[in-house]
Amino acid sequence: WTIILHSVSLSTAKVGKTSLIMSLVSEEFPNVVPYRAEEITIPADVTPERVPTHIVDYSGMSKLMGLCVLRSIEKVSYIWKVPLILVGNKSDLVEHSSMETILPIMNEYSEIETCVECSAKNLKNISELFYYAQKAVLHPTGPLYCPEKKDMKSLCIKALTRIFKVSDLDNDGILNDNELNFFQRTCFNSPLEPQALEDVKSVVKKNLSDGVCDNGLTLKGFLFLHTLFIQRGRHETTWTVLRRFGYDDDLELNQDYLFPPLKIPSDCTTELNHNAYLFLQSVFDKHDKDRDCALSPEEVKDLFDVFPYMPWGPDVNNTVCTNDQGWITYQGYLSQWTLTTYLDVQRCLEYLGYLGYSIIAEQESQASGITVTRDKKIDLQKKQTQRSVFRCNVFGDISSGKSGFLQAFLGRNLMAQKMIREEHRSYYSISTTYVYGQEKYLLLHEVFPDFDYLSDADLACDIVCLVYDVSNPYSFEYCAKVFKQYFMDSKIPCMMIAAKSDLPEIKQMYGCTPLEFCRRHKMPPPQSFTCNTAGAPSRDIYTKLTTMAMHPIYFLSKSVRYCVCIRYGWKITLKHFHARLRCMCTCNRCTFCLCQNFLNSELLQTVRAKLYAVVLRRHVSQADLKSSTFWLRASVGATVFAVLGFAMYRVLLKPR
């Protein structure tokens, strides 16, 4: 941060600006004064404010950051929109002070930060002059305080109010000793001594009756304290607090604070990490005053009171899980944050900035709360993933049941869905599912049914869900066209959903049935689904979708689909995998299906019945059990059964 200080003369009179600069550098009055001093730079390590300072001897006007004006006080009539200091030089030539003349002018022009009387000849107040110039630029009074009203400006009050609410960790409207110490350590890198803490509260309590409550500092007391700092010339205290919480010179949150750099390569997604979830959990607990694990509209409003606008609209209640009163539950709250992070990570960074994540969590920036997942191609190569959020794009013709499918994921049956107002409708729904005992987020996105205008965002997902209405004979055709044009040759697994399965099924007006279509394109068979239930609709279908999204390698190969089962580096049996998917597969190609068909074949049933009759159903006496002939016959029968079974398996497998 470089400050440019200009010594400016408003006329041709020799007011001593060059002498001031040379006296500062050489620490003695120059015998010969040049027409203009060369530009000098004071290093940061020798200045109290620790910033490099450029001093320019200049007699004109230009774009300035700070001004030192040397001239007769009564002739200062220009107003610069930068901090300004009046300097009364050559004080060694007069016996009286001009401060009484200066004060009315300082009150008239808010840009004037302070006034200094000095002497280049006697080296009086030379270093102090440039210190105040630095201070005027770094800690200006103008944005903070209104001299006419003798109170802080509205923007300053608004910023400090947000800071108070962020620092009030238990949301009781009071900064207790622990919170004050955390605030002090955060802003000034050192806690307050117990006696100093009591002194602060004593000063506030003495001047403001409701400034202290329950031995803690109230919002009024907090604002009064900063007003006192400004009135006593300690602007740097308030500015240190403001800048620590992300504010710039205009008392707006800095863009670098709200949007820290975050590099996101292509084919990578963004998720909240453990630290961010812990912080968001603490924010939820802070505002869930009635401890019902849900946020009422008043509690939501209180939570976002530190925002310049309300970030969540009424559609959020139809995007995540809510309780019977329609209030966002704890799980729904985390789901909405997960959705924002996945869809618009920059907005998530902004929201975390308003909540003070980097301050409260003691992190460098909000970016430390974001995990950028690795490229999806690497997940496919390694046959494993560390991702926690999976996106499912839902396609279907008009009135096919897509919206009902999304709302059913949130536990809402058809009756509950009829209560949703059209203007509050959401095209997203997100909640958690469990796959192999792991909690994962499944994000459903309803794609607008405009076949000719599917964007890249409509096609980018982890799994595709094609929904058709079993009672509409023309509904399946749309799904078939979408699949053939966009997903038949892609590496995205697809699932067909036969929606409204509670209604009579009508033959689809297409070249083949939905089941034949799925078999032909190596897809799982159509999954029956309905949300017209008395209670919450079944969630089994969403678990299947998440499983397919997590392990797409099982569903990508057209020839050996379902035949390779590897999860997180170790093998699992096909029977285990099929059981997880509730026997979704009817491919007749994998080992599991071949074995099932063989065991259910009529030939094997006949052989098994005969062996059962010969070996097990005959009368077995005690003598037979002791006879070696009996056991020999049993062994031969078992061997024949095993050889015959293996031979039949090879015969069935060879044509494939």
XYZ file of C-alpha atoms in Angstrom:
656
model
C 0.000 0.000 0.000
C 1.696 3.142 -1.207
C 0.655 6.583 -0.014
C 1.486 9.588 -2.156
C 1.753 12.807 -0.167
C 1.817 16.102 -2.034
C 3.064 19.345 -0.582
C 0.936 21.876 -2.418
C 1.168 25.630 -2.728
C -1.963 27.496 -3.738
C -0.066 30.527 -5.046
C 3.419 31.585 -5.985
C 4.222 32.580 -2.426
C 7.166 30.787 -0.852
C 5.519 28.940 2.020
C 8.453 26.620 2.746
C 7.245 23.304 1.371
C 10.652 22.448 -0.164
C 12.405 23.348 3.073
C 10.067 21.029 4.992
C 10.958 18.074 2.791
C 14.696 18.728 2.950
C 14.581 19.241 6.737
C 12.817 15.882 7.089
C 15.454 14.076 5.011
C 18.613 15.729 6.343
C 17.304 16.579 9.836
C 18.739 20.097 9.474
C 17.630 23.308 7.840
C 19.177 23.717 4.350
C 21.305 26.759 3.743
C 20.517 26.674 0.033
C 16.955 25.742 -0.948
C 16.460 24.487 -4.532
C 13.490 25.478 -6.632
C 11.973 22.023 -6.167
C 13.029 18.981 -4.112
C 13.493 15.621 -5.764
C 10.896 12.906 -5.089
C 11.875 10.785 -2.113
C 10.589 7.502 -0.689
C 10.481 6.663 2.976
C 10.727 2.867 3.523
C 7.917 1.100 5.339
C 10.115 -0.163 8.179
C 10.920 3.352 9.432
C 7.347 4.646 9.505
C 4.922 4.115 12.413
C 2.160 2.859 10.107
C 4.496 0.420 8.315
C 3.705 1.603 4.785
C 6.073 3.039 2.144
C 5.589 6.780 1.666
C 6.351 8.828 -1.446
C 6.812 12.576 -0.915
C 6.438 14.822 -3.944
C 7.225 18.535 -4.025
C 4.417 19.744 -6.243
C 2.741 23.075 -6.865
C -0.194 22.027 -9.043
C -3.285 19.913 -8.697
C -3.739 16.366 -9.888
C -5.280 13.103 -8.771
C -4.189 12.917 -5.163
C -4.386 10.437 -2.320
C -3.433 12.867 0.427
C -2.618 16.565 0.657
C -0.521 18.780 2.869
C -1.632 22.350 2.171
C 0.725 25.152 3.105
C -0.737 28.654 2.793
C -2.532 31.346 4.686
C -5.436 29.640 6.410
C -8.054 32.218 5.454
C -7.411 31.639 1.726
C -8.085 27.920 1.689
C -11.228 27.703 -0.418
C -10.697 24.591 -2.537
C -12.235 21.301 -1.488
C -10.453 18.102 -2.462
C -12.166 14.723 -2.238
C -9.141 13.360 -0.415
C -7.922 13.627 3.188
C -6.333 17.042 3.718
C -4.024 18.506 6.370
C -3.474 22.199 6.994
C 0.123 23.018 7.809
C 1.103 26.313 9.360
C 4.802 26.586 8.489
C 7.406 29.136 9.679
C 5.961 29.171 13.185
C 9.372 30.429 14.343
C 8.541 33.832 12.801
C 5.440 34.490 14.928
C 4.887 34.607 18.652
C 1.242 33.527 18.691
C -0.654 30.399 17.584
C -3.180 30.420 14.760
C -5.213 27.474 16.070
C -8.179 29.661 16.985
C -8.418 30.720 13.354
C -8.040 27.171 12.093
C -10.787 25.475 14.097
C -13.774 27.136 12.296
C -12.286 26.146 8.934
C -11.764 22.556 10.079
C -15.398 22.390 11.140
C -16.505 23.798 7.779
C -14.584 21.322 5.615
C -14.894 17.667 6.613
C -11.992 16.762 4.299
C -9.558 18.521 6.654
C -8.286 15.838 9.013
C -6.047 17.913 11.252
C -3.859 20.994 11.454
C -0.187 21.153 12.355
C 2.014 24.150 13.114
C 5.654 23.521 12.296
C 8.977 25.123 11.482
C 11.481 23.796 8.972
C 14.155 26.013 10.467
C 13.749 24.805 14.067
C 12.756 21.257 12.984
C 9.545 21.661 14.960
C 6.868 18.987 14.289
C 8.493 17.924 11.007
C 8.246 14.168 11.525
C 4.845 14.634 13.202
C 3.581 16.378 10.070
C 4.264 13.389 7.849
C 3.008 10.943 10.475
C -0.344 12.742 10.546
C -0.374 12.764 6.755
C 0.022 8.986 6.727
C -2.614 8.618 9.378
C -5.047 10.845 7.441
C -4.831 8.558 4.416
C -4.887 5.236 6.261
C -7.451 6.216 8.889
C -9.567 9.072 7.510
C -12.272 10.603 9.647
C -14.650 11.440 6.796
C -16.188 8.004 6.170
C -16.632 7.369 9.912
C -17.846 10.504 11.607
C -20.127 13.480 11.020
C -18.834 16.546 12.966
C -22.130 18.417 12.604
C -24.162 15.622 14.215
C -21.297 14.565 16.482
C -22.088 10.963 15.708
C -20.914 8.160 13.439
C -22.222 8.025 9.894
C -24.884 5.496 8.923
C -22.531 3.339 6.842
C -20.116 3.106 9.738
C -22.911 2.146 12.127
C -24.148 -0.479 9.677
C -20.677 -2.006 9.307
C -20.010 -2.079 13.058
C -23.455 -3.595 13.672
C -22.610 -6.478 11.340
C -19.270 -6.914 13.088
C -21.018 -7.035 16.467
C -23.495 -9.696 15.289
C -20.768 -11.834 13.738
C -18.741 -11.604 16.954
C -21.762 -12.452 19.130
C -21.112 -16.179 18.929
C -24.081 -17.263 21.067
C -26.499 -14.705 19.547
C -27.691 -13.367 22.906
C -27.199 -9.698 21.945
C -24.267 -9.306 24.357
C -20.509 -9.622 23.956
C -19.398 -11.494 27.058
C -15.812 -11.641 28.281
C -14.907 -14.639 26.132
C -16.378 -13.054 23.015
C -14.687 -9.720 23.743
C -11.353 -11.461 24.180
C -11.835 -13.396 20.948
C -12.735 -10.129 19.190
C -9.681 -8.381 20.645
C -7.360 -11.229 19.706
C -8.801 -11.407 16.190
C -8.420 -7.683 15.496
C -5.334 -6.753 17.512
C -3.527 -10.089 18.033
C -3.623 -9.808 21.810
C -6.313 -10.443 24.444
C -7.460 -7.829 26.922
C -6.190 -8.041 30.463
C -9.012 -8.648 32.975
C -8.556 -5.200 34.503
C -8.526 -3.518 31.082
C -11.715 -5.376 30.208
C -13.435 -4.120 33.342
C -12.193 -0.586 32.678
C -13.718 -0.617 29.209
C -17.088 -1.792 30.509
C -16.886 0.746 33.338
C -16.377 3.640 30.888
C -19.329 2.493 28.777
C -21.576 1.938 31.762
C -20.728 5.354 33.154
C -21.748 7.131 29.940
C -24.545 4.841 28.718
C -27.005 3.189 31.061
C -27.893 0.326 28.679
C -24.403 -0.057 27.237
C -23.621 -2.973 29.550
C -26.015 -5.838 30.364
C -25.300 -9.017 32.335
C -21.676 -7.924 32.571
C -21.412 -7.893 28.784
C -21.248 -5.215 26.112
C -24.480 -4.522 24.224
C -24.690 -3.262 20.637
C -25.318 0.285 21.912
C -22.288 0.028 24.160
C -20.171 -1.335 21.294
C -21.151 1.572 19.026
C -20.614 4.115 21.810
C -17.121 2.777 22.396
C -16.142 3.329 18.762
C -17.713 6.776 18.759
C -15.514 7.579 21.738
C -12.421 6.282 19.917
C -13.133 8.537 16.925
C -13.875 11.597 19.031
C -10.596 11.136 20.863
C -8.618 10.868 17.623
C -8.102 7.101 17.762
C -9.449 6.458 14.297
C -6.916 3.700 13.766
C -8.692 1.514 16.329
C -11.991 1.595 14.454
C -10.311 1.268 11.066
C -8.329 -1.771 12.242
C -11.577 -3.465 13.244
C -13.307 -2.532 9.993
C -10.484 -3.736 7.777
C -10.082 -6.978 9.712
C -13.715 -7.738 8.918
C -13.238 -7.017 5.215
C -14.242 -3.365 4.748
C -12.543 -0.954 2.360
C -12.157 2.854 2.570
C -15.756 3.343 1.396
C -17.048 1.039 4.141
C -18.089 -1.562 1.596
C -16.947 -5.163 1.870
C -13.821 -5.563 -0.218
C -14.157 -7.668 -3.363
C -10.928 -9.484 -2.527
C -12.458 -10.405 0.809
C -15.777 -11.607 -0.617
C -14.309 -13.373 -3.648
C -10.899 -14.857 -2.821
C -9.161 -16.565 -5.766
C -10.165 -20.189 -6.308
C -8.977 -22.171 -9.309
C -11.465 -24.735 -10.617
C -10.258 -26.905 -13.540
C -12.725 -28.278 -16.049
C -14.600 -31.486 -15.156
C -14.076 -30.709 -11.473
C -16.777 -29.858 -8.952
C -16.797 -27.850 -5.727
C -17.901 -29.067 -2.313
C -17.771 -27.798 1.247
C -15.115 -29.413 3.389
C -15.328 -30.521 7.016
C -14.273 -27.152 8.461
C -16.922 -25.293 6.473
C -19.637 -27.714 7.587
C -18.577 -27.276 11.220
C -18.811 -23.509 10.828
C -22.241 -23.707 9.190
C -23.425 -26.035 11.941
C -22.362 -23.467 14.537
C -24.251 -20.752 12.620
C -27.366 -22.939 12.588
C -27.108 -23.651 16.321
C -26.550 -19.963 16.972
C -29.869 -18.976 15.359
C -32.007 -22.008 16.221
C -33.219 -20.330 19.409
C -36.064 -22.766 20.172
C -33.797 -25.792 19.598
C -36.303 -27.584 17.348
C -33.651 -28.439 14.701
C -35.425 -26.205 12.189
C -35.258 -22.540 11.228
C -38.490 -20.571 11.408
C -38.939 -17.599 9.021
C -37.942 -15.233 11.851
C -34.815 -17.278 12.587
C -33.878 -17.333 8.896
C -34.293 -13.565 8.749
C -32.108 -13.172 11.839
C -29.438 -15.444 10.345
C -29.199 -13.369 7.179
C -29.365 -10.034 8.989
C -25.624 -9.618 8.360
C -26.251 -9.798 4.591
C -27.016 -6.735 2.450
C -29.912 -8.696 0.919
C -31.933 -11.875 1.555
C -30.118 -14.665 -0.324
C -32.797 -17.348 0.033
C -36.193 -16.988 -1.586
C -39.390 -18.992 -0.991
C -38.274 -21.550 -3.591
C -35.654 -22.834 -1.124
C -38.433 -24.425 0.935
C -39.268 -26.554 -2.120
C -35.628 -27.400 -2.811
C -34.650 -28.966 0.509
C -36.305 -30.910 3.315
C -38.649 -29.045 5.661
C -40.642 -30.036 8.731
C -44.429 -30.271 9.017
C -44.631 -26.488 9.445
C -42.684 -25.861 6.252
C -39.563 -24.688 8.096
C -36.115 -25.605 6.828
C -34.673 -28.467 8.842
C -31.069 -28.850 9.880
C -30.500 -31.353 7.067
C -32.250 -29.054 4.602
C -30.106 -26.126 5.737
C -26.871 -28.020 5.051
C -28.297 -29.324 1.770
C -29.000 -25.793 0.531
C -25.437 -24.738 1.313
C -24.182 -27.844 -0.499
C -26.331 -26.973 -3.513
C -25.045 -23.369 -3.623
C -21.443 -24.564 -3.410
C -21.947 -27.039 -6.249
C -23.845 -24.734 -8.620
C -22.267 -21.332 -7.868
C -19.159 -21.491 -5.709
C -18.489 -17.751 -6.070
C -21.824 -16.977 -4.487
C -21.044 -19.441 -1.707
C -17.741 -17.648 -1.046
C -19.641 -14.362 -0.869
C -22.173 -15.780 1.597
C -19.441 -17.221 3.815
C -17.750 -13.817 3.740
C -20.879 -12.085 5.027
C -21.086 -14.625 7.860
C -17.445 -13.984 8.779
C -16.137 -17.496 8.066
C -12.467 -16.535 7.792
C -12.635 -14.584 11.084
C -14.653 -17.010 13.199
C -13.032 -20.169 11.794
C -9.621 -18.433 11.911
C -8.839 -19.281 8.289
C -6.997 -17.277 5.674
C -10.101 -16.862 3.499
C -13.400 -18.502 2.570
C -11.570 -20.482 -0.118
C -10.107 -22.689 2.628
C -13.622 -24.044 3.224
C -14.008 -25.301 -0.356
C -12.799 -28.617 -1.761
C -12.229 -28.810 -5.497
C -12.727 -32.427 -6.540
C -10.417 -34.113 -8.979
C -11.187 -34.595 -12.646
C -13.992 -37.080 -13.268
C -11.830 -38.873 -15.849
C -9.378 -39.774 -13.081
C -12.216 -41.199 -10.986
C -13.213 -43.418 -13.896
C -9.627 -44.577 -14.403
C -9.113 -45.379 -10.728
C -12.642 -46.821 -10.374
C -13.188 -44.869 -7.167
C -14.204 -41.375 -6.105
C -13.915 -39.109 -3.072
C -16.805 -36.905 -4.130
C -19.820 -36.422 -1.886
C -22.234 -34.634 -4.248
C -23.668 -36.246 -7.373
C -25.843 -34.539 -9.940
C -28.780 -36.215 -11.652
C -30.430 -34.400 -14.554
C -34.080 -35.355 -14.921
C -35.531 -35.366 -18.457
C -39.117 -35.936 -19.470
C -41.951 -34.551 -21.541
C -44.510 -32.085 -20.192
C -46.665 -33.586 -17.404
C -44.550 -36.733 -17.293
C -44.086 -36.464 -13.512
C -40.657 -34.820 -13.253
C -41.684 -32.247 -10.638
C -43.392 -34.923 -8.569
C -40.247 -37.040 -8.793
C -38.144 -34.155 -7.434
C -40.547 -33.349 -4.606
C -40.908 -37.013 -3.638
C -37.175 -37.024 -2.936
C -37.913 -34.511 -0.166
C -40.540 -36.825 1.343
C -43.616 -35.100 -0.124
C -46.463 -37.150 -1.512
C -48.937 -35.968 -4.130
C -51.225 -34.278 -1.605
C -48.356 -32.232 -0.148
C -47.171 -31.261 -3.630
C -50.564 -29.787 -4.506
C -50.023 -27.174 -1.784
C -46.963 -25.714 -3.568
C -47.601 -22.396 -5.286
C -46.429 -22.138 -8.892
C -44.277 -19.048 -8.235
C -42.481 -20.910 -5.435
C -41.670 -23.912 -7.597
C -38.063 -25.092 -7.709
C -36.257 -26.901 -10.508
C -33.794 -28.411 -8.040
C -34.057 -30.734 -5.085
C -31.233 -32.018 -2.935
C -31.017 -34.360 0.019
C -28.857 -37.140 1.396
C -28.843 -40.848 0.587
C -26.757 -43.698 1.948
C -24.664 -45.891 -0.330
C -22.681 -48.696 1.295
C -23.151 -46.938 4.631
C -21.759 -43.626 3.381
C -23.802 -40.430 3.396
C -23.882 -38.772 -0.031
C -25.780 -35.842 -1.501
C -27.931 -36.425 -4.568
C -28.815 -33.285 -6.514
C -31.804 -33.598 -8.842
C -32.225 -31.018 -11.605
C -35.382 -30.863 -13.687
C -34.426 -29.984 -17.257
C -36.929 -27.923 -19.201
C -38.436 -30.157 -21.919
C -37.220 -28.225 -24.955
C -35.622 -30.930 -27.033
C -33.900 -28.594 -29.508
C -32.252 -26.331 -26.930
C -30.368 -28.525 -24.467
C -27.315 -26.615 -23.233
C -24.018 -28.002 -21.979
C -25.237 -27.432 -18.416
C -28.306 -29.581 -19.156
C -26.066 -32.409 -20.328
C -23.348 -32.163 -17.642
C -24.219 -34.565 -14.838
C -23.248 -37.843 -13.168
C -26.384 -39.752 -14.078
C -29.400 -39.189 -16.342
C -32.967 -39.888 -15.261
C -35.513 -40.304 -18.083
C -39.100 -39.994 -16.816
C -42.198 -41.028 -18.752
C -45.862 -41.274 -17.800
C -47.164 -44.860 -17.985
C -50.714 -43.570 -18.562
C -49.737 -41.370 -21.523
C -49.038 -43.397 -24.716
C -46.860 -40.649 -26.210
C -44.739 -39.885 -23.146
C -41.986 -42.472 -23.679
C -41.109 -41.224 -27.164
C -39.530 -38.047 -25.762
C -37.268 -40.049 -23.432
C -36.169 -42.329 -26.270
C -35.274 -39.378 -28.494
C -33.293 -37.620 -25.753
C -31.368 -40.789 -24.995
C -30.535 -41.547 -28.622
C -29.438 -38.027 -29.514
C -27.506 -37.053 -26.395
C -26.635 -40.027 -24.186
C -26.483 -43.221 -26.222
C -22.744 -42.854 -26.860
C -21.853 -40.875 -23.760
C -20.143 -42.108 -20.615
C -23.061 -41.142 -18.405
C -25.230 -43.951 -16.965
C -28.969 -43.617 -17.582
C -32.074 -44.879 -15.831
C -35.636 -45.007 -17.108
C -38.415 -44.076 -14.646
C -41.975 -45.311 -15.243
C -43.779 -42.542 -13.345
C -47.386 -42.529 -12.142
C -47.256 -46.299 -11.784
C -50.416 -46.193 -9.639
C -52.392 -45.458 -12.836
C -53.314 -48.109 -15.449
C -50.393 -48.697 -17.797
C -51.079 -47.916 -21.450
C -49.065 -49.227 -24.388
C -46.522 -46.648 -25.514
C -46.782 -45.506 -29.131
C -43.194 -46.310 -29.997
C -41.387 -48.928 -32.043
C -40.672 -51.077 -28.971
C -41.744 -51.299 -25.367
C -39.763 -49.404 -22.681
C -38.438 -52.733 -21.344
C -37.227 -53.828 -24.792
C -35.679 -50.398 -25.341
C -33.737 -50.666 -22.085
C -32.517 -54.194 -22.861
C -31.470 -53.162 -26.364
C -29.388 -50.266 -25.035
C -28.012 -52.176 -22.020
C -29.901 -50.089 -19.487
C -31.551 -51.264 -16.265
C -35.251 -52.037 -16.757
C -37.735 -49.175 -16.221
C -38.242 -48.462 -12.537
C -41.846 -48.086 -11.393
C -42.468 -44.963 -9.340
C -45.401 -43.103 -7.836
C -45.753 -40.259 -5.375
C -49.498 -40.863 -4.925
C -49.073 -42.538 -1.539
C -50.553 -42.054 1.899
C -47.201 -41.360 3.515
C -43.786 -40.329 2.228
C -42.889 -41.886 -1.156
C -40.279 -44.631 -1.266
C -36.661 -43.484 -1.440
C -35.273 -46.731 -2.892
C -35.063 -45.320 -6.401
C -32.889 -42.432 -5.212
C -30.460 -44.826 -3.557
C -30.175 -46.687 -6.856
C -29.508 -43.437 -8.703
C -26.795 -42.429 -6.254
C -25.195 -45.881 -6.489
C -25.078 -45.670 -10.279
C -23.645 -42.129 -10.088
C -20.956 -43.217 -7.619
C -19.909 -46.261 -9.650
C -20.495 -45.407 -13.304
C -17.821 -47.900 -14.411
C -20.324 -50.699 -13.759
C -22.720 -49.238 -16.294
C -20.425 -47.930 -19.044
C -19.176 -51.058 -20.813
C -21.791 -52.330 -23.270
C -20.361 -55.863 -23.456
C -19.313 -56.594 -19.888
C -21.727 -54.337 -18.043
C -22.213 -55.406 -14.418
C -19.406 -57.972 -14.778
C -16.635 -56.005 -13.081
C -17.397 -55.107 -9.506
C -14.665 -53.124 -7.780
C -15.370 -50.573 -5.090
C -12.734 -48.424 -3.408
C -9.925 -50.755 -4.441
C -11.283 -54.114 -3.265
C -13.514 -56.693 -4.974
C -17.100 -57.334 -3.999
C -19.255 -60.222 -5.174
C -21.764 -59.765 -7.961
C -24.463 -61.112 -5.695
C -23.668 -58.366 -3.166
C -23.744 -55.696 -5.862
C -27.042 -56.924 -7.319
C -28.565 -57.090 -3.870
C -27.647 -53.439 -3.353
C -29.418 -52.531 -6.575
C -32.429 -54.731 -5.713
C -31.808 -56.913 -8.816
C -32.109 -53.990 -11.209
C -30.064 -55.924 -13.770
C -31.729 -58.132 -16.368
C -28.862 -58.043 -18.829
C -28.481 -61.891 -19.005
C -24.766 -61.316 -19.605
C -23.133 -61.087 -16.234
C -22.167 -64.078 -14.101
C -24.928 -63.401 -11.597
C -27.667 -63.444 -14.222
C -26.226 -66.558 -15.944
C -26.075 -68.436 -12.681
C -29.611 -67.388 -11.772
C -30.922 -68.557 -15.160
C -29.043 -71.839 -14.881
C -30.331 -72.563 -11.386
C -33.888 -71.811 -12.503
C -33.682 -73.910 -15.701
C -36.087 -76.843 -16.166
C -33.251 -79.310 -16.908
C -31.451 -78.581 -13.680
C -34.686 -78.766 -11.714
C -35.357 -82.268 -13.146
C -31.846 -83.537 -12.368
C -32.022 -82.116 -8.881
C -35.392 -83.780 -8.239
C -34.121 -87.179 -9.373
C -30.964 -86.972 -7.264
C -33.062 -85.861 -4.319
C -35.366 -88.850 -4.730
C -32.518 -91.342 -5.131
C -30.193 -90.091 -2.429
C -32.280 -88.343 0.187
C -35.825 -89.683 -0.004
C -35.006 -93.417 0.246
C -35.303 -95.011 3.672
C -31.914 -94.792 5.377
C -31.349 -97.203 8.220
C -28.654 -97.208 10.846
C -26.936 -99.979 8.907
C -26.885 -97.847 5.758
C -25.253 -94.961 7.611
C -22.464 -97.332 8.658
C -22.158 -98.861 5.186
C -19.369 -97.665 2.906
C -21.531 -98.528 -0.112
C -24.117 -95.916 0.884
C -21.551 -93.163 1.209
C -19.943 -94.166 -2.067
C -23.289 -93.772 -3.863
C -23.827 -90.398 -2.206
C -20.368 -89.180 -3.243
C -20.880 -90.339 -6.833
C -24.233 -88.570 -6.957
C -22.758 -85.308 -5.670
C -19.878 -85.535 -8.159
C -22.231 -86.138 -11.062
C -24.326 -83.179 -9.982
C -21.260 -80.891 -9.812
C -19.853 -82.011 -13.183
C -23.228 -81.697 -14.853
C -23.736 -78.230 -13.405
C -20.300 -77.023 -14.570
C -20.869 -78.468 -18.057
C -24.222 -76.722 -18.368
C -22.670 -73.466 -17.226
C -19.951 -73.723 -19.927
C -22.552 -74.520 -22.597
C -24.628 -71.486 -21.662
C -21.608 -69.189 -21.416
C -19.929 -70.184 -24.731
C -22.480 -68.593 -27.126
C -22.100 -65.313 -25.310
